[in-house]
Structures are given as structure tokens and as C-alpha cells.
């Protein structure tokens, strides 16, 4: 029935956001426990599995596989966004940190543009090729899965959460080359000392905290405005 088809299509589209909410909610716990590099590697595996499930949905004649794959993609994206910003910022030297973080937004927008262009019926949006389009999200994850093992763990994570000062120095030398990097290590130690005296707020505590109320309002309004600007309709 047409109403059932519309309902299923709506669920298929929106379940990505539900997965993203769950993924982003668990990102802090996972990064503290396992480290940013390991989380990114596991997240890539999750995205590849999700892409494979969606790519095989037509052969299996199962729309449920698209629902499952979209949900897993949402979880992966929810984990990836905060992880990527943190890891890229922490492995970049101080003078390039702002530039490195801004590239994340650039490639995020570029990925959306490439996806919309690839989804045209003249390209991968045809009746025969759409499974390839659904599975294409696994390609960037595969590239990162192959290349990321050659990068070290985040130096701040090694020093602040693992207490591995030698590992931190080794990672810094591998990332930034040989030289005197004591100033960066001192900055990480200062941040660690500050965090000891700072209470980490839960989501509910953050919403109740008057000092952050206006910042929270601004973020919520900006996020809602982005959703209402027409990009989803496009």
C-alpha cells in the first residue's frame, strides 16, 4: 500500500539520524577507554560492514537490509564526527591545528556534494546501479582502515589517559619530526592538571547548568536551522 511504502521510506531516511544520536552519545566513553585511533579503526570496520549489507540488499531482495545498513551507518557517522575532529586536532602541530580542524568541515561538505552528484540517474542512481551507490560509503572507510595503522595514537591521549610519557614523545617525533617539543608536552601536562579539577558534566547536567544555557540554546537553534534550510529536500 502506498501509505506503507511512504512510512518505510521515511523510516529508511530518518533511521540514520537515530543511529547518529546513539553513536555520538557513546563516543566519549569509547575514546577514553580505547583511544581515538582504535575507535576510528573499529568504526571503519562498522562502516564497511554497513556498506556491504546495503550493497547486497537488492540481490537478497530485502529492504530490511537497507534499514539495518542505514542504522549502522548512522552509528558510524555519529562516532566518526567527534572522533575525527579530536584526533586530527591532537596530532596536528599547534600552528596547523586550526587549519587541520577546518578541513574536516570541508571534506564533510565535499562528501555530501559528491554523494548528491553520484546519485543522479545518469550516474549511480539508476535502477541497476543504486546498490553500488549505497555501498560506496564503504570506500573512504576502507582507505582509512588501510592507512590509519601507519599513524600513531594521539599524543594527548597517551600522556593524559595512559600516563605514557615516552610513548607520547615517540608519537610526537613520528608526527612532527625530530626537534624540541617540550613546550607541547608541557601544554598537555597543564591540560591534564586542569582536567583533574574540572567536573565532566553529563548531558542532563549540562542542560541544567545556567552558565552554559545560552551556548546550548545557540547550538540547538543553529542545528535546527540547518535541518530546516532545505538540504534534506535537495
mmCIF file of C-alpha atoms in Angstrom:
data_model
loop_
_atom_site.group_PDB
_atom_site.id
_atom_site.type_symbol
_atom_site.label_atom_id
_atom_site.label_comp_id
_atom_site.label_asym_id
_atom_site.label_seq_id
_atom_site.Cartn_x
_atom_site.Cartn_y
_atom_site.Cartn_z
ATOM 1 C CA UNK A 1 0.000 0.000 0.000
ATOM 2 C CA UNK A 2 1.214 3.499 -0.815
ATOM 3 C CA UNK A 3 0.982 4.660 2.810
ATOM 4 C CA UNK A 4 3.119 1.715 3.952
ATOM 5 C CA UNK A 5 5.700 2.466 1.271
ATOM 6 C CA UNK A 6 5.858 6.107 2.369
ATOM 7 C CA UNK A 7 6.233 5.061 6.007
ATOM 8 C CA UNK A 8 9.032 2.620 5.182
ATOM 9 C CA UNK A 9 10.827 5.229 3.073
ATOM 10 C CA UNK A 10 10.558 7.782 5.879
ATOM 11 C CA UNK A 11 11.963 5.288 8.378
ATOM 12 C CA UNK A 12 14.811 4.420 5.996
ATOM 13 C CA UNK A 13 15.777 8.088 5.722
ATOM 14 C CA UNK A 14 15.395 9.032 9.385
ATOM 15 C CA UNK A 15 16.931 5.929 10.974
ATOM 16 C CA UNK A 16 20.355 7.304 10.015
ATOM 17 C CA UNK A 17 19.809 10.187 12.459
ATOM 18 C CA UNK A 18 18.724 7.808 15.225
ATOM 19 C CA UNK A 19 21.913 5.817 14.769
ATOM 20 C CA UNK A 20 23.928 9.042 14.733
ATOM 21 C CA UNK A 21 22.441 10.076 18.075
ATOM 22 C CA UNK A 22 23.395 6.748 19.655
ATOM 23 C CA UNK A 23 26.873 6.790 18.134
ATOM 24 C CA UNK A 24 27.713 10.299 19.256
ATOM 25 C CA UNK A 25 26.385 9.602 22.762
ATOM 26 C CA UNK A 26 28.876 6.778 23.248
ATOM 27 C CA UNK A 27 31.886 8.492 21.664
ATOM 28 C CA UNK A 28 33.311 9.958 24.887
ATOM 29 C CA UNK A 29 33.281 6.668 26.808
ATOM 30 C CA UNK A 30 34.858 4.731 23.938
ATOM 31 C CA UNK A 31 37.620 7.274 23.279
ATOM 32 C CA UNK A 32 38.648 7.401 26.939
ATOM 33 C CA UNK A 33 38.633 3.610 27.301
ATOM 34 C CA UNK A 34 40.165 2.515 23.987
ATOM 35 C CA UNK A 35 41.819 5.586 22.446
ATOM 36 C CA UNK A 36 40.952 7.563 19.358
ATOM 37 C CA UNK A 37 42.963 5.545 16.848
ATOM 38 C CA UNK A 38 41.497 2.172 17.883
ATOM 39 C CA UNK A 39 37.989 3.632 17.880
ATOM 40 C CA UNK A 40 38.470 5.020 14.373
ATOM 41 C CA UNK A 41 39.764 1.657 13.118
ATOM 42 C CA UNK A 42 36.811 -0.231 14.594
ATOM 43 C CA UNK A 43 34.456 2.437 13.291
ATOM 44 C CA UNK A 44 35.810 1.903 9.775
ATOM 45 C CA UNK A 45 35.049 -1.799 10.056
ATOM 46 C CA UNK A 46 31.490 -0.953 11.140
ATOM 47 C CA UNK A 47 31.027 1.313 8.112
ATOM 48 C CA UNK A 48 32.396 -1.334 5.720
ATOM 49 C CA UNK A 49 30.008 -3.945 7.141
ATOM 50 C CA UNK A 50 27.100 -1.490 6.819
ATOM 51 C CA UNK A 51 28.058 -0.683 3.214
ATOM 52 C CA UNK A 52 28.268 -4.394 2.382
ATOM 53 C CA UNK A 53 24.824 -5.054 3.865
ATOM 54 C CA UNK A 54 23.235 -2.232 1.867
ATOM 55 C CA UNK A 55 25.096 -3.207 -1.301
ATOM 56 C CA UNK A 56 23.747 -6.768 -1.098
ATOM 57 C CA UNK A 57 20.160 -5.749 -0.314
ATOM 58 C CA UNK A 58 18.987 -5.898 -3.937
ATOM 59 C CA UNK A 59 20.444 -9.353 -4.534
ATOM 60 C CA UNK A 60 18.830 -10.579 -1.304
ATOM 61 C CA UNK A 61 15.583 -8.712 -2.162
ATOM 62 C CA UNK A 62 15.468 -7.363 1.376
ATOM 63 C CA UNK A 63 14.582 -3.779 2.257
ATOM 64 C CA UNK A 64 15.281 -4.707 5.882
ATOM 65 C CA UNK A 65 18.975 -4.874 4.970
ATOM 66 C CA UNK A 66 18.830 -1.234 3.844
ATOM 67 C CA UNK A 67 17.232 -0.272 7.172
ATOM 68 C CA UNK A 68 19.911 -2.149 9.134
ATOM 69 C CA UNK A 69 22.713 -0.734 6.982
ATOM 70 C CA UNK A 70 21.439 2.831 7.286
ATOM 71 C CA UNK A 71 21.175 2.456 11.064
ATOM 72 C CA UNK A 72 24.744 1.125 11.268
ATOM 73 C CA UNK A 73 25.942 3.961 9.008
ATOM 74 C CA UNK A 74 24.312 6.423 11.388
ATOM 75 C CA UNK A 75 26.080 4.914 14.396
ATOM 76 C CA UNK A 76 29.375 5.016 12.495
ATOM 77 C CA UNK A 77 28.879 8.652 11.454
ATOM 78 C CA UNK A 78 27.876 9.626 14.998
ATOM 79 C CA UNK A 79 31.093 8.104 16.314
ATOM 80 C CA UNK A 80 33.270 9.389 13.487
ATOM 81 C CA UNK A 81 32.458 13.106 13.613
ATOM 82 C CA UNK A 82 33.689 13.854 17.186
ATOM 83 C CA UNK A 83 36.471 11.248 16.869
ATOM 84 C CA UNK A 84 37.813 12.727 13.659
ATOM 85 C CA UNK A 85 37.837 16.311 14.956
ATOM 86 C CA UNK A 86 39.608 15.275 18.144
ATOM 87 C CA UNK A 87 42.195 13.011 16.507
ATOM 88 C CA UNK A 88 43.073 15.407 13.675
ATOM 89 C CA UNK A 89 43.351 18.328 16.104
ATOM 90 C CA UNK A 90 45.504 16.433 18.582
ATOM 91 C CA UNK A 91 48.004 15.015 16.081
ATOM 92 C CA UNK A 92 48.478 18.371 14.300
ATOM 93 C CA UNK A 93 51.208 20.813 15.382
ATOM 94 C CA UNK A 94 49.904 23.916 17.117
ATOM 95 C CA UNK A 95 50.386 26.263 14.148
ATOM 96 C CA UNK A 96 48.379 23.945 11.836
ATOM 97 C CA UNK A 97 45.712 22.840 14.304
ATOM 98 C CA UNK A 98 43.062 25.344 13.229
ATOM 99 C CA UNK A 99 43.636 24.572 9.560
ATOM 100 C CA UNK A 100 43.507 20.812 10.163
ATOM 101 C CA UNK A 101 40.203 21.056 12.041
ATOM 102 C CA UNK A 102 38.664 23.223 9.329
ATOM 103 C CA UNK A 103 39.479 20.600 6.679
ATOM 104 C CA UNK A 104 37.035 18.241 8.420
ATOM 105 C CA UNK A 105 34.097 20.506 7.586
ATOM 106 C CA UNK A 106 35.443 20.984 4.064
ATOM 107 C CA UNK A 107 35.579 17.264 3.328
ATOM 108 C CA UNK A 108 32.246 16.699 5.073
ATOM 109 C CA UNK A 109 30.605 19.160 2.650
ATOM 110 C CA UNK A 110 32.588 17.763 -0.281
ATOM 111 C CA UNK A 111 31.390 14.259 0.547
ATOM 112 C CA UNK A 112 27.767 15.420 0.541
ATOM 113 C CA UNK A 113 28.260 17.094 -2.830
ATOM 114 C CA UNK A 114 29.926 14.004 -4.335
ATOM 115 C CA UNK A 115 27.118 11.818 -2.969
ATOM 116 C CA UNK A 116 24.409 14.024 -4.470
ATOM 117 C CA UNK A 117 26.154 14.142 -7.851
ATOM 118 C CA UNK A 118 26.801 10.388 -7.870
ATOM 119 C CA UNK A 119 23.153 9.786 -7.025
ATOM 120 C CA UNK A 120 21.923 11.262 -10.310
ATOM 121 C CA UNK A 121 20.159 8.747 -12.559
ATOM 122 C CA UNK A 122 22.751 9.284 -15.279
ATOM 123 C CA UNK A 123 25.466 8.018 -12.889
ATOM 124 C CA UNK A 124 24.908 5.600 -9.972
ATOM 125 C CA UNK A 125 21.276 6.463 -9.255
ATOM 126 C CA UNK A 126 19.907 4.170 -11.967
ATOM 127 C CA UNK A 127 17.777 1.112 -11.304
ATOM 128 C CA UNK A 128 20.690 -1.252 -11.870
ATOM 129 C CA UNK A 129 23.492 0.670 -10.123
ATOM 130 C CA UNK A 130 21.884 2.029 -6.950
ATOM 131 C CA UNK A 131 23.280 -0.838 -4.794
ATOM 132 C CA UNK A 132 26.771 0.368 -5.733
ATOM 133 C CA UNK A 133 25.766 3.874 -4.648
ATOM 134 C CA UNK A 134 24.557 2.557 -1.283
ATOM 135 C CA UNK A 135 27.794 0.599 -0.826
ATOM 136 C CA UNK A 136 30.086 3.470 -1.886
ATOM 137 C CA UNK A 137 30.210 4.826 1.690
ATOM 138 C CA UNK A 138 32.490 1.898 2.499
ATOM 139 C CA UNK A 139 35.228 3.103 0.140
ATOM 140 C CA UNK A 140 36.508 6.045 2.297
ATOM 141 C CA UNK A 141 36.293 3.773 5.348
ATOM 142 C CA UNK A 142 38.425 1.175 3.548
ATOM 143 C CA UNK A 143 41.032 3.810 2.619
ATOM 144 C CA UNK A 144 41.267 4.993 6.227
ATOM 145 C CA UNK A 145 41.361 1.414 7.520
ATOM 146 C CA UNK A 146 44.407 0.700 5.342
ATOM 147 C CA UNK A 147 46.291 3.952 6.044
ATOM 148 C CA UNK A 148 45.491 4.673 9.703
ATOM 149 C CA UNK A 149 47.689 1.862 11.168
ATOM 150 C CA UNK A 150 50.728 3.814 9.931
ATOM 151 C CA UNK A 151 49.791 6.731 12.223
ATOM 152 C CA UNK A 152 50.473 6.756 15.982
ATOM 153 C CA UNK A 153 47.911 7.145 18.727
ATOM 154 C CA UNK A 154 47.033 10.692 19.775
ATOM 155 C CA UNK A 155 49.868 12.116 21.953
ATOM 156 C CA UNK A 156 47.482 13.806 24.437
ATOM 157 C CA UNK A 157 45.627 10.516 24.910
ATOM 158 C CA UNK A 158 48.867 8.628 25.583
ATOM 159 C CA UNK A 159 50.002 11.169 28.158
ATOM 160 C CA UNK A 160 46.715 12.185 29.799
ATOM 161 C CA UNK A 161 44.858 8.872 29.943
ATOM 162 C CA UNK A 162 47.622 6.265 29.754
ATOM 163 C CA UNK A 163 50.407 8.165 31.540
ATOM 164 C CA UNK A 164 52.838 7.007 28.848
ATOM 165 C CA UNK A 165 55.264 9.925 28.550
ATOM 166 C CA UNK A 166 57.762 8.009 26.410
ATOM 167 C CA UNK A 167 55.014 6.853 24.070
ATOM 168 C CA UNK A 168 53.788 10.430 23.831
ATOM 169 C CA UNK A 169 57.264 11.698 22.903
ATOM 170 C CA UNK A 170 57.680 8.922 20.330
ATOM 171 C CA UNK A 171 54.301 9.764 18.749
ATOM 172 C CA UNK A 172 55.179 13.469 18.616
ATOM 173 C CA UNK A 173 58.510 12.748 16.918
ATOM 174 C CA UNK A 174 56.790 10.472 14.399
ATOM 175 C CA UNK A 175 54.161 13.102 13.615
ATOM 176 C CA UNK A 176 56.135 16.333 13.792
ATOM 177 C CA UNK A 177 59.697 15.172 13.169
ATOM 178 C CA UNK A 178 62.775 15.415 15.328
ATOM 179 C CA UNK A 179 63.164 18.565 17.364
ATOM 180 C CA UNK A 180 62.466 20.175 20.707
ATOM 181 C CA UNK A 181 58.794 19.574 21.523
ATOM 182 C CA UNK A 182 58.909 20.100 25.280
ATOM 183 C CA UNK A 183 56.564 23.113 25.046
ATOM 184 C CA UNK A 184 53.791 20.949 23.516
ATOM 185 C CA UNK A 185 54.313 18.281 26.194
ATOM 186 C CA UNK A 186 54.109 20.948 28.914
ATOM 187 C CA UNK A 187 50.822 22.184 27.410
ATOM 188 C CA UNK A 188 49.398 18.652 27.571
ATOM 189 C CA UNK A 189 50.504 18.331 31.207
ATOM 190 C CA UNK A 190 48.816 21.649 32.056
ATOM 191 C CA UNK A 191 45.616 20.443 30.388
ATOM 192 C CA UNK A 192 45.803 17.202 32.361
ATOM 193 C CA UNK A 193 46.172 19.148 35.619
ATOM 194 C CA UNK A 194 43.211 21.338 34.693
ATOM 195 C CA UNK A 195 41.024 18.326 33.890
ATOM 196 C CA UNK A 196 41.663 16.859 37.336
ATOM 197 C CA UNK A 197 39.965 19.853 38.904
ATOM 198 C CA UNK A 198 37.152 20.007 36.339
ATOM 199 C CA UNK A 199 33.965 18.017 36.687
ATOM 200 C CA UNK A 200 32.825 16.287 33.491
ATOM 201 C CA UNK A 201 29.126 17.034 33.044
ATOM 202 C CA UNK A 202 26.580 14.566 31.745
ATOM 203 C CA UNK A 203 24.098 15.670 29.082
ATOM 204 C CA UNK A 204 21.380 16.205 31.700
ATOM 205 C CA UNK A 205 23.718 18.179 33.974
ATOM 206 C CA UNK A 206 24.822 20.291 31.019
ATOM 207 C CA UNK A 207 21.195 21.178 30.240
ATOM 208 C CA UNK A 208 20.629 22.189 33.875
ATOM 209 C CA UNK A 209 23.823 24.279 34.168
ATOM 210 C CA UNK A 210 22.927 28.015 33.939
ATOM 211 C CA UNK A 211 26.437 29.044 32.831
ATOM 212 C CA UNK A 212 26.126 27.064 29.579
ATOM 213 C CA UNK A 213 22.446 27.689 28.877
ATOM 214 C CA UNK A 214 22.845 30.387 26.206
ATOM 215 C CA UNK A 215 25.599 28.460 24.408
ATOM 216 C CA UNK A 216 23.312 25.406 24.400
ATOM 217 C CA UNK A 217 20.425 27.478 23.023
ATOM 218 C CA UNK A 218 22.638 28.795 20.214
ATOM 219 C CA UNK A 219 23.872 25.323 19.215
ATOM 220 C CA UNK A 220 20.331 23.899 19.256
ATOM 221 C CA UNK A 221 18.953 26.772 17.160
ATOM 222 C CA UNK A 222 21.803 26.570 14.634
ATOM 223 C CA UNK A 223 21.419 22.796 14.301
ATOM 224 C CA UNK A 224 17.652 23.071 13.855
ATOM 225 C CA UNK A 225 18.059 25.848 11.274
ATOM 226 C CA UNK A 226 20.476 23.722 9.238
ATOM 227 C CA UNK A 227 17.901 20.918 9.171
ATOM 228 C CA UNK A 228 15.178 23.331 8.058
ATOM 229 C CA UNK A 229 17.216 25.117 5.369
ATOM 230 C CA UNK A 230 16.141 22.674 2.650
ATOM 231 C CA UNK A 231 19.249 20.486 2.350
ATOM 232 C CA UNK A 232 17.256 17.323 3.123
ATOM 233 C CA UNK A 233 14.703 18.247 0.459
ATOM 234 C CA UNK A 234 17.507 18.763 -2.042
#
